[in-house]
GROMACS .gro file of C-alpha atoms in nm:
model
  443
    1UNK     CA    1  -0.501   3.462  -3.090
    2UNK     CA    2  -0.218   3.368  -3.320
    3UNK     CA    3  -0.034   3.602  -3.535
    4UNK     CA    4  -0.068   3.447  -3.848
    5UNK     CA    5   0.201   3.502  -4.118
    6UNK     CA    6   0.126   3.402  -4.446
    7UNK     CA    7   0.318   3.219  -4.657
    8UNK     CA    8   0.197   3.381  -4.976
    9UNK     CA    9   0.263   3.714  -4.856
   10UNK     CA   10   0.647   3.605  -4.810
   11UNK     CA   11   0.628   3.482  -5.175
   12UNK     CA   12   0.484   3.784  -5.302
   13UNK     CA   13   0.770   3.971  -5.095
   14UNK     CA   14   1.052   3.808  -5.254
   15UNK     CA   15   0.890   3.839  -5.614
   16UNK     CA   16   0.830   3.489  -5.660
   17UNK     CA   17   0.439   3.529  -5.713
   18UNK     CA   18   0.340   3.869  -5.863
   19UNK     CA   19   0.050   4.018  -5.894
   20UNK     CA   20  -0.002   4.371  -6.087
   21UNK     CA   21  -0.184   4.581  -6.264
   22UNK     CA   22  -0.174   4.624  -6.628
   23UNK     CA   23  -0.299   4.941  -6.920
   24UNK     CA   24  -0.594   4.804  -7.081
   25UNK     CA   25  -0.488   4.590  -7.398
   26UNK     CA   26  -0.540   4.765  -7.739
   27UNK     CA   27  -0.524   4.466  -7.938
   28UNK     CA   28  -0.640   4.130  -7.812
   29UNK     CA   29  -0.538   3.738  -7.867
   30UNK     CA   30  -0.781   3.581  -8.142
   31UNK     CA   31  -1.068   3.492  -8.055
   32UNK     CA   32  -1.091   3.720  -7.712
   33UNK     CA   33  -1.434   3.924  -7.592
   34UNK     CA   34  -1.456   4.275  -7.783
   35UNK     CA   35  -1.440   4.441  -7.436
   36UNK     CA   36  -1.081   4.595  -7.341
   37UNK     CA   37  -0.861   4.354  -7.085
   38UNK     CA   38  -0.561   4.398  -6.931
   39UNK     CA   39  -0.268   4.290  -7.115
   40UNK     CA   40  -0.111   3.939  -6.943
   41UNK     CA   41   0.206   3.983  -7.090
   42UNK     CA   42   0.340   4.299  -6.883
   43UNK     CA   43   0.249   4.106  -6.581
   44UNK     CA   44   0.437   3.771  -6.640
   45UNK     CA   45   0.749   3.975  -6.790
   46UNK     CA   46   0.714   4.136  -6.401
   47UNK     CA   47   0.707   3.833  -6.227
   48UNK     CA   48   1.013   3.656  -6.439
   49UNK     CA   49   1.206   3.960  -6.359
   50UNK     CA   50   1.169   3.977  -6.005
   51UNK     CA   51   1.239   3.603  -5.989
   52UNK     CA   52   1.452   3.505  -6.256
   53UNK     CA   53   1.664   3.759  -6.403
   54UNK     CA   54   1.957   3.754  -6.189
   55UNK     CA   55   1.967   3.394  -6.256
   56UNK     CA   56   1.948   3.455  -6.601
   57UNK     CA   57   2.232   3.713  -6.607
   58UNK     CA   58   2.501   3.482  -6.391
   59UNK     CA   59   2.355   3.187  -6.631
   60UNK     CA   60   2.411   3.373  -6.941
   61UNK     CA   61   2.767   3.513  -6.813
   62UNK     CA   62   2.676   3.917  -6.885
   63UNK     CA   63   2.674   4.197  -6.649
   64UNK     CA   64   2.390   4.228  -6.381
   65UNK     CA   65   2.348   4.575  -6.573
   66UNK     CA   66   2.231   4.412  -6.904
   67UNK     CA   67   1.867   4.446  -7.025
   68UNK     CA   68   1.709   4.130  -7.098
   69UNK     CA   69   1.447   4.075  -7.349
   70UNK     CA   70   1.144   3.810  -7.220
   71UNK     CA   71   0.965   3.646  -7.477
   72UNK     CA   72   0.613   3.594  -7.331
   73UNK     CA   73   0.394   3.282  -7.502
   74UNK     CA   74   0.034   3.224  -7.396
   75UNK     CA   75  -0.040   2.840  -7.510
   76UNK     CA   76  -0.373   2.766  -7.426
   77UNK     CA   77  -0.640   3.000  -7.265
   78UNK     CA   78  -0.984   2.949  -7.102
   79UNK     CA   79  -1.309   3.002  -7.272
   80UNK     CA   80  -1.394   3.295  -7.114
   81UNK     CA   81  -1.013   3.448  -7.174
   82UNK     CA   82  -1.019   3.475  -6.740
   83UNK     CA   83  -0.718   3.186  -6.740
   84UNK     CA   84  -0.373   3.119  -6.896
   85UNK     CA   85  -0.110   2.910  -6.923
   86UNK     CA   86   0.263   2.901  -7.123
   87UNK     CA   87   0.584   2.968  -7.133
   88UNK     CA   88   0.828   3.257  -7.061
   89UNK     CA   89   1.189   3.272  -7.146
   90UNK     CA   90   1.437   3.550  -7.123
   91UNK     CA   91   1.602   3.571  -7.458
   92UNK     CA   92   1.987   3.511  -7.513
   93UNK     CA   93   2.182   3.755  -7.627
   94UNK     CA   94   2.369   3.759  -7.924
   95UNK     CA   95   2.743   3.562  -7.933
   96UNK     CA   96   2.623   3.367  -7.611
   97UNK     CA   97   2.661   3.025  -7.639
   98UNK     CA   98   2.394   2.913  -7.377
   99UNK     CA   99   2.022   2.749  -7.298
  100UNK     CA  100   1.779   2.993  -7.226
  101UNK     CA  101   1.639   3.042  -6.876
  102UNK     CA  102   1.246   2.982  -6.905
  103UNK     CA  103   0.940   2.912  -6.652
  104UNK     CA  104   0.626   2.791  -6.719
  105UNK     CA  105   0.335   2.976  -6.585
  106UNK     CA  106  -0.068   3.015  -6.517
  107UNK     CA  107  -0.274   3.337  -6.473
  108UNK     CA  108  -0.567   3.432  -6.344
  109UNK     CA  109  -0.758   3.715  -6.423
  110UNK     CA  110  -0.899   3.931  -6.114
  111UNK     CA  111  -1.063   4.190  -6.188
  112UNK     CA  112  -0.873   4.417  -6.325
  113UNK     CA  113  -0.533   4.256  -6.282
  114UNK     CA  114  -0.373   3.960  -6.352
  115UNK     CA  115  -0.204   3.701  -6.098
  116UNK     CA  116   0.050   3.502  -6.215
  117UNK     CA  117   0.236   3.210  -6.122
  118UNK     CA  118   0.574   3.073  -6.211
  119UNK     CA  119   0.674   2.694  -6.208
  120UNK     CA  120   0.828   2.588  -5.900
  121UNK     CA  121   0.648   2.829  -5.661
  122UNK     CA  122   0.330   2.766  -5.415
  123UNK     CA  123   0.165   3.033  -5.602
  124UNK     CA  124   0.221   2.811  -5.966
  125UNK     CA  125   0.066   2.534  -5.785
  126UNK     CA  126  -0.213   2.678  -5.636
  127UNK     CA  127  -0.336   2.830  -5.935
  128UNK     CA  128  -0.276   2.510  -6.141
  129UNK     CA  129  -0.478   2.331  -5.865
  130UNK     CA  130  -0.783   2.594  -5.919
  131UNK     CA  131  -0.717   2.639  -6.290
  132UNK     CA  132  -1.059   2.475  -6.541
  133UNK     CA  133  -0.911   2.176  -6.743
  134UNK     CA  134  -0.888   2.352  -7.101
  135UNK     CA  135  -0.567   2.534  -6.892
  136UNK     CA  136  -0.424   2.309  -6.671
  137UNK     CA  137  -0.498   1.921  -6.805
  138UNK     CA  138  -0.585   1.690  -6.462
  139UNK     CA  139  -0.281   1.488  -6.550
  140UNK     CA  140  -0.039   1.770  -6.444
  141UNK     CA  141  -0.222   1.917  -6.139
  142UNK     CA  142   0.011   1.669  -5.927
  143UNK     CA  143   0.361   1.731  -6.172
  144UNK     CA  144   0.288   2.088  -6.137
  145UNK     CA  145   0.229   2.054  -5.777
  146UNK     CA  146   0.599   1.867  -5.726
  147UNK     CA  147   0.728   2.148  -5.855
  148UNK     CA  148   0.702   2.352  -5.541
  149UNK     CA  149   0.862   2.074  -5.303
  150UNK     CA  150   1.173   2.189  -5.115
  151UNK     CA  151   1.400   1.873  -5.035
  152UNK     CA  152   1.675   1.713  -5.178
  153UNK     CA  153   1.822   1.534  -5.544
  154UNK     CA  154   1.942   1.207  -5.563
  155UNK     CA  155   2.258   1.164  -5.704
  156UNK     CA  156   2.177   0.859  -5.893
  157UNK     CA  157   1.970   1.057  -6.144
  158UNK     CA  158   1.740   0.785  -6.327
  159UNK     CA  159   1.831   0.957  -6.629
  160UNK     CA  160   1.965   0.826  -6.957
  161UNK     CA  161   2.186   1.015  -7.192
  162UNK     CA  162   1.963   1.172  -7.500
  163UNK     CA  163   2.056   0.912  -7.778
  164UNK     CA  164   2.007   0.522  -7.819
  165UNK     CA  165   2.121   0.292  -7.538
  166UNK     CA  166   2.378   0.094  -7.617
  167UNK     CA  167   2.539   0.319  -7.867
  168UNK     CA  168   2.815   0.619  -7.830
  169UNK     CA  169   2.819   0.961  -7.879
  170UNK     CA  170   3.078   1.233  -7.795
  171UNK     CA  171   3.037   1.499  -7.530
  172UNK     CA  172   3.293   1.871  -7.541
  173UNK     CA  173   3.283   1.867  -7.132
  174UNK     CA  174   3.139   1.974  -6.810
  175UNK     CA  175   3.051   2.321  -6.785
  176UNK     CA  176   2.797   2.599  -6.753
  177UNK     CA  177   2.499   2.688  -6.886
  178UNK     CA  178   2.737   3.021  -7.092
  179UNK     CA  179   3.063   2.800  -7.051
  180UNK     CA  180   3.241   2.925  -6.722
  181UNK     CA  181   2.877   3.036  -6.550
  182UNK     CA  182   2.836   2.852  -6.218
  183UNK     CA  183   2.684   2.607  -6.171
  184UNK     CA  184   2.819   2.351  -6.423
  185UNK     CA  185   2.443   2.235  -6.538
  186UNK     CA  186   2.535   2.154  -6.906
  187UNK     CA  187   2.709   1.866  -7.140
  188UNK     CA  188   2.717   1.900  -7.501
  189UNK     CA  189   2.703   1.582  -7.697
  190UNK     CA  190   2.728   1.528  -8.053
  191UNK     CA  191   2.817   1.246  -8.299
  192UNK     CA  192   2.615   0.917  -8.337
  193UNK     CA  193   2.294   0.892  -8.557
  194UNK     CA  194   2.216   1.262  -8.435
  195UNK     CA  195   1.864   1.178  -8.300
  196UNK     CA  196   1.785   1.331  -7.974
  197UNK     CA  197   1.574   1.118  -7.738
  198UNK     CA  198   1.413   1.209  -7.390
  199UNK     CA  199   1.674   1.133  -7.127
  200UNK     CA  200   1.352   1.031  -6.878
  201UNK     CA  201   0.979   0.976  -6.944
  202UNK     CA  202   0.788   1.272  -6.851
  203UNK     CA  203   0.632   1.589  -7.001
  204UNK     CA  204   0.735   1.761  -7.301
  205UNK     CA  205   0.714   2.171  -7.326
  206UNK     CA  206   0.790   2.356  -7.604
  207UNK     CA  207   0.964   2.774  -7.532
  208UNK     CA  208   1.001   3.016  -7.842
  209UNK     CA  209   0.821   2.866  -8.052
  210UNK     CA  210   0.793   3.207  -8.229
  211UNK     CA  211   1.155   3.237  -8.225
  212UNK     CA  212   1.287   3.005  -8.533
  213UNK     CA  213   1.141   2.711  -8.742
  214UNK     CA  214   1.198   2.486  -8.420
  215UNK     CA  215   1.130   2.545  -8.032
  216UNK     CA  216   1.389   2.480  -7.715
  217UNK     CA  217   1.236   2.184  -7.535
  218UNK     CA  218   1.234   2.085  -7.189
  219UNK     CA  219   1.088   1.787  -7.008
  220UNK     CA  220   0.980   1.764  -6.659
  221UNK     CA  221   1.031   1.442  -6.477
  222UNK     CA  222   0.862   1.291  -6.187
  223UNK     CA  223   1.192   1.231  -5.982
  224UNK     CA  224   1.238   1.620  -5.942
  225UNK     CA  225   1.457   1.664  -6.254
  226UNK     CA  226   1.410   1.878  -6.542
  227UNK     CA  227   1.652   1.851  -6.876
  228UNK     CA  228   1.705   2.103  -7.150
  229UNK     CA  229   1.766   2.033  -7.497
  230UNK     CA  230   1.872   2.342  -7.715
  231UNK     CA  231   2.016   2.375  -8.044
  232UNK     CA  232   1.761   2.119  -8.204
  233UNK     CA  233   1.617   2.081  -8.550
  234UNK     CA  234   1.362   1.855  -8.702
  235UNK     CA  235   1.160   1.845  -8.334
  236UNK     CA  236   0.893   1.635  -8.286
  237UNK     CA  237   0.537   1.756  -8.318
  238UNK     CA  238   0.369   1.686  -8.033
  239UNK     CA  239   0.231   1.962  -7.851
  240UNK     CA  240   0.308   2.147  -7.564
  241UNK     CA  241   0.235   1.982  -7.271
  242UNK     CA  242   0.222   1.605  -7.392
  243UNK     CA  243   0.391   1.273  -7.236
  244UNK     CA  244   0.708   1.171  -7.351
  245UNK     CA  245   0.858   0.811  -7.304
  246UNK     CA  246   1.193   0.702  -7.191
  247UNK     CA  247   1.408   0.727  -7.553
  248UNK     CA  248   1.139   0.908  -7.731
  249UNK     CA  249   1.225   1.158  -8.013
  250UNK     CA  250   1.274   1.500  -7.944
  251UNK     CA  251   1.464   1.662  -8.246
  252UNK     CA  252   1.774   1.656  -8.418
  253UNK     CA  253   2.105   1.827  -8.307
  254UNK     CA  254   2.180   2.113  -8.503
  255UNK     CA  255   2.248   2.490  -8.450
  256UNK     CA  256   1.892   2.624  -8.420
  257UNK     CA  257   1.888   2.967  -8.205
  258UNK     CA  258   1.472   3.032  -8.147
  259UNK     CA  259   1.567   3.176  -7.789
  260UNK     CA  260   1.872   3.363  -7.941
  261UNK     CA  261   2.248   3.322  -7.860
  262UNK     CA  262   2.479   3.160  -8.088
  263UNK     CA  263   2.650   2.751  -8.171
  264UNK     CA  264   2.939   2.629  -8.280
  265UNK     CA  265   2.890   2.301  -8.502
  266UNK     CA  266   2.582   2.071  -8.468
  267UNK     CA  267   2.516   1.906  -8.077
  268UNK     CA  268   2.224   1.939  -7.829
  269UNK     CA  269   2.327   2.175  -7.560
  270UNK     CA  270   2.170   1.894  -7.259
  271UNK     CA  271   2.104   2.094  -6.946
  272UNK     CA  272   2.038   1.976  -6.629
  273UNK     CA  273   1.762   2.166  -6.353
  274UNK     CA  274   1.516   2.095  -6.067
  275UNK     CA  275   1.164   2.127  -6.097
  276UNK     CA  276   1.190   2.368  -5.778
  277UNK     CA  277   1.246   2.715  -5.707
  278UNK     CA  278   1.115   2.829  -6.059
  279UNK     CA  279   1.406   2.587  -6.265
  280UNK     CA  280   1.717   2.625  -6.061
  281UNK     CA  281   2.019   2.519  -6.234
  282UNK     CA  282   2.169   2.153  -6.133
  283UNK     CA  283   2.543   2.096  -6.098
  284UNK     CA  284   2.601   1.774  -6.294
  285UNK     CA  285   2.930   1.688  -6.076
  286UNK     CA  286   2.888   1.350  -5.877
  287UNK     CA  287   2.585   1.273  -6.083
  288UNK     CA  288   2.545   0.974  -6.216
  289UNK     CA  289   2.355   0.997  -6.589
  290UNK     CA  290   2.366   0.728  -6.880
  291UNK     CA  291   2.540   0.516  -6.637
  292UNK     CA  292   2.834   0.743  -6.605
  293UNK     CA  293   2.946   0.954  -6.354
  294UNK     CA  294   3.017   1.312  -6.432
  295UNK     CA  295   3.297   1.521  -6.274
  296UNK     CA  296   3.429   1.883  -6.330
  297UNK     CA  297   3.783   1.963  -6.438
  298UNK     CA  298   3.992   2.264  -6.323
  299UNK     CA  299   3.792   2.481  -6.586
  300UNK     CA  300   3.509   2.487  -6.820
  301UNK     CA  301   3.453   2.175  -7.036
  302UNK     CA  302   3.801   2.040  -6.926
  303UNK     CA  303   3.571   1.740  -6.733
  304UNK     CA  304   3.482   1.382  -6.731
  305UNK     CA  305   3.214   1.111  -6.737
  306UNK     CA  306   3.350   0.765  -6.498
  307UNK     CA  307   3.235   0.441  -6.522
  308UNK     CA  308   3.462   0.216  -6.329
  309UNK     CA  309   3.829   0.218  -6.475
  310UNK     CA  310   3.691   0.409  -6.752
  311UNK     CA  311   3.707   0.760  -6.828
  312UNK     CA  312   3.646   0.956  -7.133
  313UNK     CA  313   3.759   1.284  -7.159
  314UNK     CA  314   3.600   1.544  -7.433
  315UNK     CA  315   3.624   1.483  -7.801
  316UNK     CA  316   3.637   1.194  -7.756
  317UNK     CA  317   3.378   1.052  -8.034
  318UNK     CA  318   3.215   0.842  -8.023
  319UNK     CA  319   3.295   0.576  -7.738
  320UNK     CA  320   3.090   0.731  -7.439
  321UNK     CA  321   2.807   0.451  -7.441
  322UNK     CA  322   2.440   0.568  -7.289
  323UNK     CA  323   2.406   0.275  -6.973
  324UNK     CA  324   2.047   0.395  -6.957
  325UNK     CA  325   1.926   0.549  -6.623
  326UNK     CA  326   1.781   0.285  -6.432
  327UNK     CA  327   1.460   0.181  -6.622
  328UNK     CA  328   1.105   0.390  -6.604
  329UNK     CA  329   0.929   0.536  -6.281
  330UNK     CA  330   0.707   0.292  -6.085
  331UNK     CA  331   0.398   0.300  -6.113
  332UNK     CA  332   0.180   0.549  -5.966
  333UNK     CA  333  -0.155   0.576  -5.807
  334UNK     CA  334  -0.314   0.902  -5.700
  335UNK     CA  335  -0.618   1.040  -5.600
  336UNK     CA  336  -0.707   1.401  -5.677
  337UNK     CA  337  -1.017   1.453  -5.533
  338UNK     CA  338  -1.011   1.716  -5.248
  339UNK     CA  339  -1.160   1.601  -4.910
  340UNK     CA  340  -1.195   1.897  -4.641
  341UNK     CA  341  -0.979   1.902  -4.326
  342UNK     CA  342  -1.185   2.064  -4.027
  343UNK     CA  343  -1.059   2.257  -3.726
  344UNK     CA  344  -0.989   1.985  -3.470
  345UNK     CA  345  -1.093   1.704  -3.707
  346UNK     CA  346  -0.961   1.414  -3.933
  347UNK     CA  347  -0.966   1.384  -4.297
  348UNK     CA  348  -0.880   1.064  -4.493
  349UNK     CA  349  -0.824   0.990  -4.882
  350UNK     CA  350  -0.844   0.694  -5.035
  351UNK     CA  351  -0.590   0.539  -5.318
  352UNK     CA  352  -0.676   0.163  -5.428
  353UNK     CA  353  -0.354  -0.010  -5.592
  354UNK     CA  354  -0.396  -0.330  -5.781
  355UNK     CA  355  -0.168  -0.532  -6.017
  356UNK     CA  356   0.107  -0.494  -5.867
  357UNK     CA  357   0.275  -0.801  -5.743
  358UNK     CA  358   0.402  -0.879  -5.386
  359UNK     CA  359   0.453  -0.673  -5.137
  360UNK     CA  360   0.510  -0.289  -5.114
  361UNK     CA  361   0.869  -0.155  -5.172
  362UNK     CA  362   1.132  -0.051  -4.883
  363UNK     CA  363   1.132   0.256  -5.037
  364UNK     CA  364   0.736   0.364  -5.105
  365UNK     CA  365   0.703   0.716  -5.226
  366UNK     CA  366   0.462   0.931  -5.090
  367UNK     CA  367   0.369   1.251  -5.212
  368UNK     CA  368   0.112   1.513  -5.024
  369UNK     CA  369  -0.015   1.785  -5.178
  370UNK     CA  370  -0.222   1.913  -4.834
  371UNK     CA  371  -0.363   2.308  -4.830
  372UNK     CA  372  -0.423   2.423  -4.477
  373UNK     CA  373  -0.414   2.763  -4.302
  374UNK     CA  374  -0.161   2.706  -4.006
  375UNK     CA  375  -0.013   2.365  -4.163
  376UNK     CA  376   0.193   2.334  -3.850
  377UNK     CA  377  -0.174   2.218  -3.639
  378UNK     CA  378  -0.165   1.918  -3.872
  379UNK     CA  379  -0.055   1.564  -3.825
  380UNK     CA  380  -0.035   1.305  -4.116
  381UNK     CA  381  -0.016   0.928  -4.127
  382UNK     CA  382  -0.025   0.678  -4.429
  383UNK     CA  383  -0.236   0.396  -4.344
  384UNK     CA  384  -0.154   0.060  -4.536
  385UNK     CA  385  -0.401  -0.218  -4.690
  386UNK     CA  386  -0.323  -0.436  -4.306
  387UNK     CA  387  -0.411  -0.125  -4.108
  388UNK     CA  388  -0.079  -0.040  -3.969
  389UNK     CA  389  -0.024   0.384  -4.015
  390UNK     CA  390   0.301   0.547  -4.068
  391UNK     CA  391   0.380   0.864  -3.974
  392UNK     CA  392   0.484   1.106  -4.266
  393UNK     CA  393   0.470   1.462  -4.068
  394UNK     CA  394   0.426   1.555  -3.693
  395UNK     CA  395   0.265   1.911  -3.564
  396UNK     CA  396   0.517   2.188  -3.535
  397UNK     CA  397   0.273   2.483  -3.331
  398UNK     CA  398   0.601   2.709  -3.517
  399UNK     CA  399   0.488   2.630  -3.884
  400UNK     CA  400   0.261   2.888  -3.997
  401UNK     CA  401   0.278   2.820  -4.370
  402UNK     CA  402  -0.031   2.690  -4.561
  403UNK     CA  403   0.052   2.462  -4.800
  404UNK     CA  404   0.254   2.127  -4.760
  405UNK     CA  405   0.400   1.972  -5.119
  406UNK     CA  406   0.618   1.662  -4.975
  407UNK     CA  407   0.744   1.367  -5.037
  408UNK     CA  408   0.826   1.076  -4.792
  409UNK     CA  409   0.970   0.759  -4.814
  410UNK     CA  410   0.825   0.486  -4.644
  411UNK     CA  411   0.961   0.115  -4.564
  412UNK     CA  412   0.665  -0.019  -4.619
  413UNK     CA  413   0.756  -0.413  -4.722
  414UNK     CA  414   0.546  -0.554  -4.455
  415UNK     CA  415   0.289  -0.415  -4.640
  416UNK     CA  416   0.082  -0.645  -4.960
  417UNK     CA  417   0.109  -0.379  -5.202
  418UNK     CA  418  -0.262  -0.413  -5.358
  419UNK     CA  419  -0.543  -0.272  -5.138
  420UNK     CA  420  -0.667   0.015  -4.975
  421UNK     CA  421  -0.396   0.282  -4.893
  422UNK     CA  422  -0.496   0.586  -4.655
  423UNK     CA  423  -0.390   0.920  -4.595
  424UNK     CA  424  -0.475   1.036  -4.303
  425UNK     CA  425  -0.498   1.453  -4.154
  426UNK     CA  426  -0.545   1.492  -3.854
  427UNK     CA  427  -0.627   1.882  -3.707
  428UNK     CA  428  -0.478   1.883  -3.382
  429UNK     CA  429  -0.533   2.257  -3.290
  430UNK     CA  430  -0.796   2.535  -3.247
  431UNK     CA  431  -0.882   2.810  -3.489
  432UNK     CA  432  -0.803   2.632  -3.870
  433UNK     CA  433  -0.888   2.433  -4.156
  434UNK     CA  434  -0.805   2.328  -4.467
  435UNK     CA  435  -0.813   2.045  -4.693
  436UNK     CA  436  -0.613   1.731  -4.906
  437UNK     CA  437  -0.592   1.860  -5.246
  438UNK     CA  438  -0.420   1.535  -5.409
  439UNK     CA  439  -0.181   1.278  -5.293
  440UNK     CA  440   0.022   0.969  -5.448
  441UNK     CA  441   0.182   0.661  -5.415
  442UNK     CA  442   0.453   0.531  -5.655
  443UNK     CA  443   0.565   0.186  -5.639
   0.00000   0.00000   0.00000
């Protein structure tokens, strides 16, 4: 018999999925059941420290010795009070110029403790998976799922700059999220008509919303990308949680502090992460955003943005024109029903695609979102409208981690893009099972 070696018990070991213990509550959220529960908050402030306050220190440029303040914000909650999701952010501390560090994350109530999960982590994505729909919505099972992948950015962002294409702003540099903190994740722009617009479609979340008349926002995109937009007034009112559209209204640049820190003059402090590794800070050099490409200078906010011949330096208001990034996502079919894997056996899920035109793109993305316990026994093949399968993941008898979140691109021209598409999981080994939680295709 194998040894099996989870993979959650290495996540639990290195802090990124916590699960504790917590003094029954002596006050409870409105609305809750008259009997005592443990308190959430505790836990979640346990989990973002084991995971996220180192970052947090180096990102807000103070000594690892500091104490950091978490703001903890349950958004929406099951009937029965058993589930949670929101937001957690450790607060900035005072003369910092910076964007907060935050994580989105769902609970579950066992017993008599509560396991948490924060964004970015197999444990977030497991629990969003299992999490009833007044929680986790259906339409971000799959987003919140991404979040966990391991792989690679493209350079070639798809994102547009956070104000009107076609018009100019100014930017004060490259440079990090607390000025000189590595990595250089942040621009600040300013000028123009002052409206701040999504840099991406995607979805919107609002952090410390308790902590001033107007929250930090993020927005998570579908490419892998998350940006940060701090400092704004005016924000829209959409809730937590809702689709945004390429160029939609966010807020207003201003000087607003609800996570805590400090601004000089009215700008969006525009930050740059990945979805992974519970927000993980992006170094905007060599990335192309807007339709410029951004480089560091030999300090803090002494950079550039490229575009051709061109370069324009800092302060330089208000000639740096947003190119755009490259249109909106494809479209994207998925199918989120679960279909069991048996030991030794093959699964398939189905995904129908009509109106789109032609044939499928050299560059087909495929995402997997596959739950099995030895994921290394498992082979898996898309299998296109003509028949034809291509091979996305071969068995590795090593791999003894149970969940796959991956995504593969596929030349699949030969292909006519409308008709049946297949996943297919095969078992190939003795002694496990599991089963396709959700998969996509985006054209």
């Amino acid at each position: 018999m194998r040894t099996r070696m989870r993979a959650l018990a290495a996540a639990l070991a290195t802090g990124l999925a916590t699960t504790l213990t917590a003094a029954p509550a002596t006050a409870l959220p409105a609305g809750a059941a008259s009997a005592p529960a443990p308190e959430l908050e505790p836990t979640v402030r346990a989990a973002m420290d084991a995971a996220l306050a180192g970052r947090a220190r180096g990102s807000y440029g103070v000594p690892a010795a500091t104490p950091l303040r978490t703001l903890v914000e349950p958004q929406r909650w099951s009937p029965d009070r058993r589930w949670a999701f929101g937001s957690a952010a450790f607060l900035i501390p005072s003369g910092v110029e910076a964007a907060p560090v935050t994580a989105l994350f769902v609970a579950r109530l066992d017993g008599r403790a509560w396991t948490v999960g924060l964004q970015g982590t197999p444990r977030f994505a497991a629990l969003a998976h299992a999490a009833p729909a007044p929680v986790v919505r259906d339409d971000e099972r799959v987003p919140f799922a991404r979040t966990a992948e391991v792989g690679s950015l493209s350079a070639d962002t798809g994102l547009s700059l956070p104000w009107k294409q076609g018009t100019g702003w100014g930017h004060w540099g490259v440079h990090g999220n607390s000025g000189q903190s590595r990595p250089y994740n942040s621009i600040d722009f300013f000028g123009g008509d002052g409206n701040v617009l999504a840099s991406r479609a995607g979805t919107m979340y609002r952090h410390c919303t308790g902590g001033g008349r107007w929250p930090y926002i993020t927005v998570v995109h579908d490419n892998g990308y998350t940006t940060g937009y701090y400092h704004l007034r005016d924000t829209t009112a959409k809730a937590s949680g809702s689709a945004v559209r390429l160029g939609e209204y966010l807020g207003r640049i201003a000087e607003e502090l609800p996570c805590g820190g400090s601004a000089n003059g009215d700008h969006v402090h525009w930050t740059l992460w990945s979805g992974s590794g519970a927000n993980t800070p992006v170094a905007v050099q060599g990335k192309t955003i807007g339709g410029w490409t951004w480089y560091e200078g030999a300090s803090a906010y002494a950079g550039y943005a490229q575009r051709g011949s061109t370069r324009i330096y800092r302060n330089a208001c208000c000639n740096l024109v947003n190119h755009g990034g490259g249109g909106e996502p494809g479209r994207v079919f998925e199918n989120a029903d679960d279909v069991a894997i048996p030991d030794q056996g093959t699964a398939e899920s189905a995904i129908t695609v009509s109106g789109v035109p032609g044939n499928a793109p050299r560059t087909l993305s495929v995402f997997q979102d596959i739950h099995h316990t030895w994921r290394g026994d498992v082979e898996i093949d898309l299998v296109g409208p003509s028949g034809r399968a291509y091979r996305l993941r071969d068995r590795d008898a090593d791999d003894d981690a149970d969940v796959i979140h991956e995504t593969d691109t596929v030349d699949a021209s030969a292909e006519t893009a409308n008709g049946t598409w297949r996943l297919r999981v095969r078992d190939v080994d003795v002694n496990d099972s599991g089963y396709i939680d959700a998969w996509s295709l985006t054209f």
